[in-house]
Amino acid sequence: MSLIDTQELKLICDGCSHHFSETVGDVKLNDRWTKCPSCGRRDQVDKAGFEAVIAAGEKQIADLQAKVRSVGENLFKGGN
């Protein structure tokens, strides 16, 4: 499980307009199917849109990790 899998997706049911959320990991495990907790309607998340959201999230995580690594390296450079 990657860090992106723990992130929440904000969803709106096409049937009853109920706002709910599911994690990226749960949506992946269910082959992009979601179920509204209010009315029980099942819908499949658009594949291209879902993949774009995951790619953007993974890029943000990688960028943040690179920044943290850079700050850490710079912090300990002057200690010798």
PDB file of C-alpha atoms in Angstrom:
ATOM      1  CA  MET A   1       0.000   0.000   0.000  1.00  0.00           C
ATOM      2  CA  SER A   2       1.395   3.376  -0.961  1.00  0.00           C
ATOM      3  CA  LEU A   3       0.860   6.730   0.696  1.00  0.00           C
ATOM      4  CA  ILE A   4      -1.553   7.772  -2.068  1.00  0.00           C
ATOM      5  CA  ASP A   5      -3.835   4.840  -1.165  1.00  0.00           C
ATOM      6  CA  THR A   6      -4.654   6.440   2.199  1.00  0.00           C
ATOM      7  CA  GLN A   7      -5.860   9.692   0.640  1.00  0.00           C
ATOM      8  CA  GLU A   8      -9.592  10.396   0.554  1.00  0.00           C
ATOM      9  CA  LEU A   9     -11.596  11.036  -2.584  1.00  0.00           C
ATOM     10  CA  LYS A  10     -14.595  13.330  -2.158  1.00  0.00           C
ATOM     11  CA  LEU A  11     -17.517  11.864  -4.103  1.00  0.00           C
ATOM     12  CA  ILE A  12     -21.127  12.802  -4.858  1.00  0.00           C
ATOM     13  CA  CYS A  13     -23.735  10.133  -5.546  1.00  0.00           C
ATOM     14  CA  ASP A  14     -25.373  10.458  -8.973  1.00  0.00           C
ATOM     15  CA  GLY A  15     -28.562   8.977  -7.537  1.00  0.00           C
ATOM     16  CA  CYS A  16     -29.268  10.958  -4.357  1.00  0.00           C
ATOM     17  CA  SER A  17     -26.586  13.715  -4.445  1.00  0.00           C
ATOM     18  CA  HIS A  18     -25.208  12.538  -1.079  1.00  0.00           C
ATOM     19  CA  HIS A  19     -21.621  13.695  -0.445  1.00  0.00           C
ATOM     20  CA  PHE A  20     -19.309  10.938   0.806  1.00  0.00           C
ATOM     21  CA  SER A  21     -15.664   9.927   0.669  1.00  0.00           C
ATOM     22  CA  GLU A  22     -13.666   6.761   0.069  1.00  0.00           C
ATOM     23  CA  THR A  23      -9.934   6.194   0.129  1.00  0.00           C
ATOM     24  CA  VAL A  24      -8.000   5.788  -3.106  1.00  0.00           C
ATOM     25  CA  GLY A  25      -6.948   2.336  -1.898  1.00  0.00           C
ATOM     26  CA  ASP A  26     -10.546   1.188  -1.376  1.00  0.00           C
ATOM     27  CA  VAL A  27     -11.548   2.431  -4.822  1.00  0.00           C
ATOM     28  CA  LYS A  28      -8.551   0.593  -6.335  1.00  0.00           C
ATOM     29  CA  LEU A  29      -9.438  -2.637  -4.504  1.00  0.00           C
ATOM     30  CA  ASN A  30     -13.013  -2.475  -5.786  1.00  0.00           C
ATOM     31  CA  ASP A  31     -11.968  -1.968  -9.436  1.00  0.00           C
ATOM     32  CA  ARG A  32     -13.028   1.700  -9.227  1.00  0.00           C
ATOM     33  CA  TRP A  33     -16.538   0.841  -7.953  1.00  0.00           C
ATOM     34  CA  THR A  34     -18.004   2.972  -5.173  1.00  0.00           C
ATOM     35  CA  LYS A  35     -21.180   2.557  -3.158  1.00  0.00           C
ATOM     36  CA  CYS A  36     -23.199   5.434  -1.742  1.00  0.00           C
ATOM     37  CA  PRO A  37     -23.653   4.927   2.012  1.00  0.00           C
ATOM     38  CA  SER A  38     -26.992   6.754   1.843  1.00  0.00           C
ATOM     39  CA  CYS A  39     -28.934   5.101  -1.008  1.00  0.00           C
ATOM     40  CA  GLY A  40     -26.693   2.123  -1.864  1.00  0.00           C
ATOM     41  CA  ARG A  41     -26.221   3.096  -5.514  1.00  0.00           C
ATOM     42  CA  ARG A  42     -23.060   1.656  -7.074  1.00  0.00           C
ATOM     43  CA  ASP A  43     -21.075   3.645  -9.648  1.00  0.00           C
ATOM     44  CA  GLN A  44     -17.717   3.112 -11.289  1.00  0.00           C
ATOM     45  CA  VAL A  45     -15.229   5.970 -11.162  1.00  0.00           C
ATOM     46  CA  ASP A  46     -14.011   7.118 -14.598  1.00  0.00           C
ATOM     47  CA  LYS A  47     -10.750   5.283 -15.323  1.00  0.00           C
ATOM     48  CA  ALA A  48      -8.917   8.170 -17.029  1.00  0.00           C
ATOM     49  CA  GLY A  49      -9.938  10.674 -14.362  1.00  0.00           C
ATOM     50  CA  PHE A  50      -9.027   8.299 -11.531  1.00  0.00           C
ATOM     51  CA  GLU A  51      -5.605   7.581 -13.046  1.00  0.00           C
ATOM     52  CA  ALA A  52      -5.006  11.330 -13.506  1.00  0.00           C
ATOM     53  CA  VAL A  53      -5.846  11.985  -9.838  1.00  0.00           C
ATOM     54  CA  ILE A  54      -3.491   9.195  -8.717  1.00  0.00           C
ATOM     55  CA  ALA A  55      -0.664  10.432 -10.967  1.00  0.00           C
ATOM     56  CA  ALA A  56      -1.042  14.008  -9.697  1.00  0.00           C
ATOM     57  CA  GLY A  57      -1.104  12.832  -6.072  1.00  0.00           C
ATOM     58  CA  GLU A  58       1.953  10.624  -6.522  1.00  0.00           C
ATOM     59  CA  LYS A  59       3.836  13.531  -8.135  1.00  0.00           C
ATOM     60  CA  GLN A  60       2.980  15.809  -5.211  1.00  0.00           C
ATOM     61  CA  ILE A  61       4.170  13.171  -2.740  1.00  0.00           C
ATOM     62  CA  ALA A  62       7.424  12.646  -4.681  1.00  0.00           C
ATOM     63  CA  ASP A  63       8.022  16.418  -4.827  1.00  0.00           C
ATOM     64  CA  LEU A  64       7.446  16.719  -1.081  1.00  0.00           C
ATOM     65  CA  GLN A  65       9.791  13.807  -0.357  1.00  0.00           C
ATOM     66  CA  ALA A  66      12.489  15.430  -2.519  1.00  0.00           C
ATOM     67  CA  LYS A  67      12.100  18.733  -0.642  1.00  0.00           C
ATOM     68  CA  VAL A  68      12.342  17.012   2.731  1.00  0.00           C
ATOM     69  CA  ARG A  69      15.418  15.076   1.595  1.00  0.00           C
ATOM     70  CA  SER A  70      17.048  18.293   0.321  1.00  0.00           C
ATOM     71  CA  VAL A  71      16.343  20.171   3.553  1.00  0.00           C
ATOM     72  CA  GLY A  72      17.719  17.259   5.575  1.00  0.00           C
ATOM     73  CA  GLU A  73      20.891  17.089   3.497  1.00  0.00           C
ATOM     74  CA  ASN A  74      21.439  20.845   3.757  1.00  0.00           C
ATOM     75  CA  LEU A  75      20.806  20.787   7.491  1.00  0.00           C
ATOM     76  CA  PHE A  76      23.540  18.241   8.118  1.00  0.00           C
ATOM     77  CA  LYS A  77      26.099  19.607   5.615  1.00  0.00           C
ATOM     78  CA  GLY A  78      27.425  22.264   7.968  1.00  0.00           C
ATOM     79  CA  GLY A  79      27.847  19.899  10.915  1.00  0.00           C
ATOM     80  CA  ASN A  80      31.271  18.513   9.897  1.00  0.00           C
TER      81      ASN A  80
END
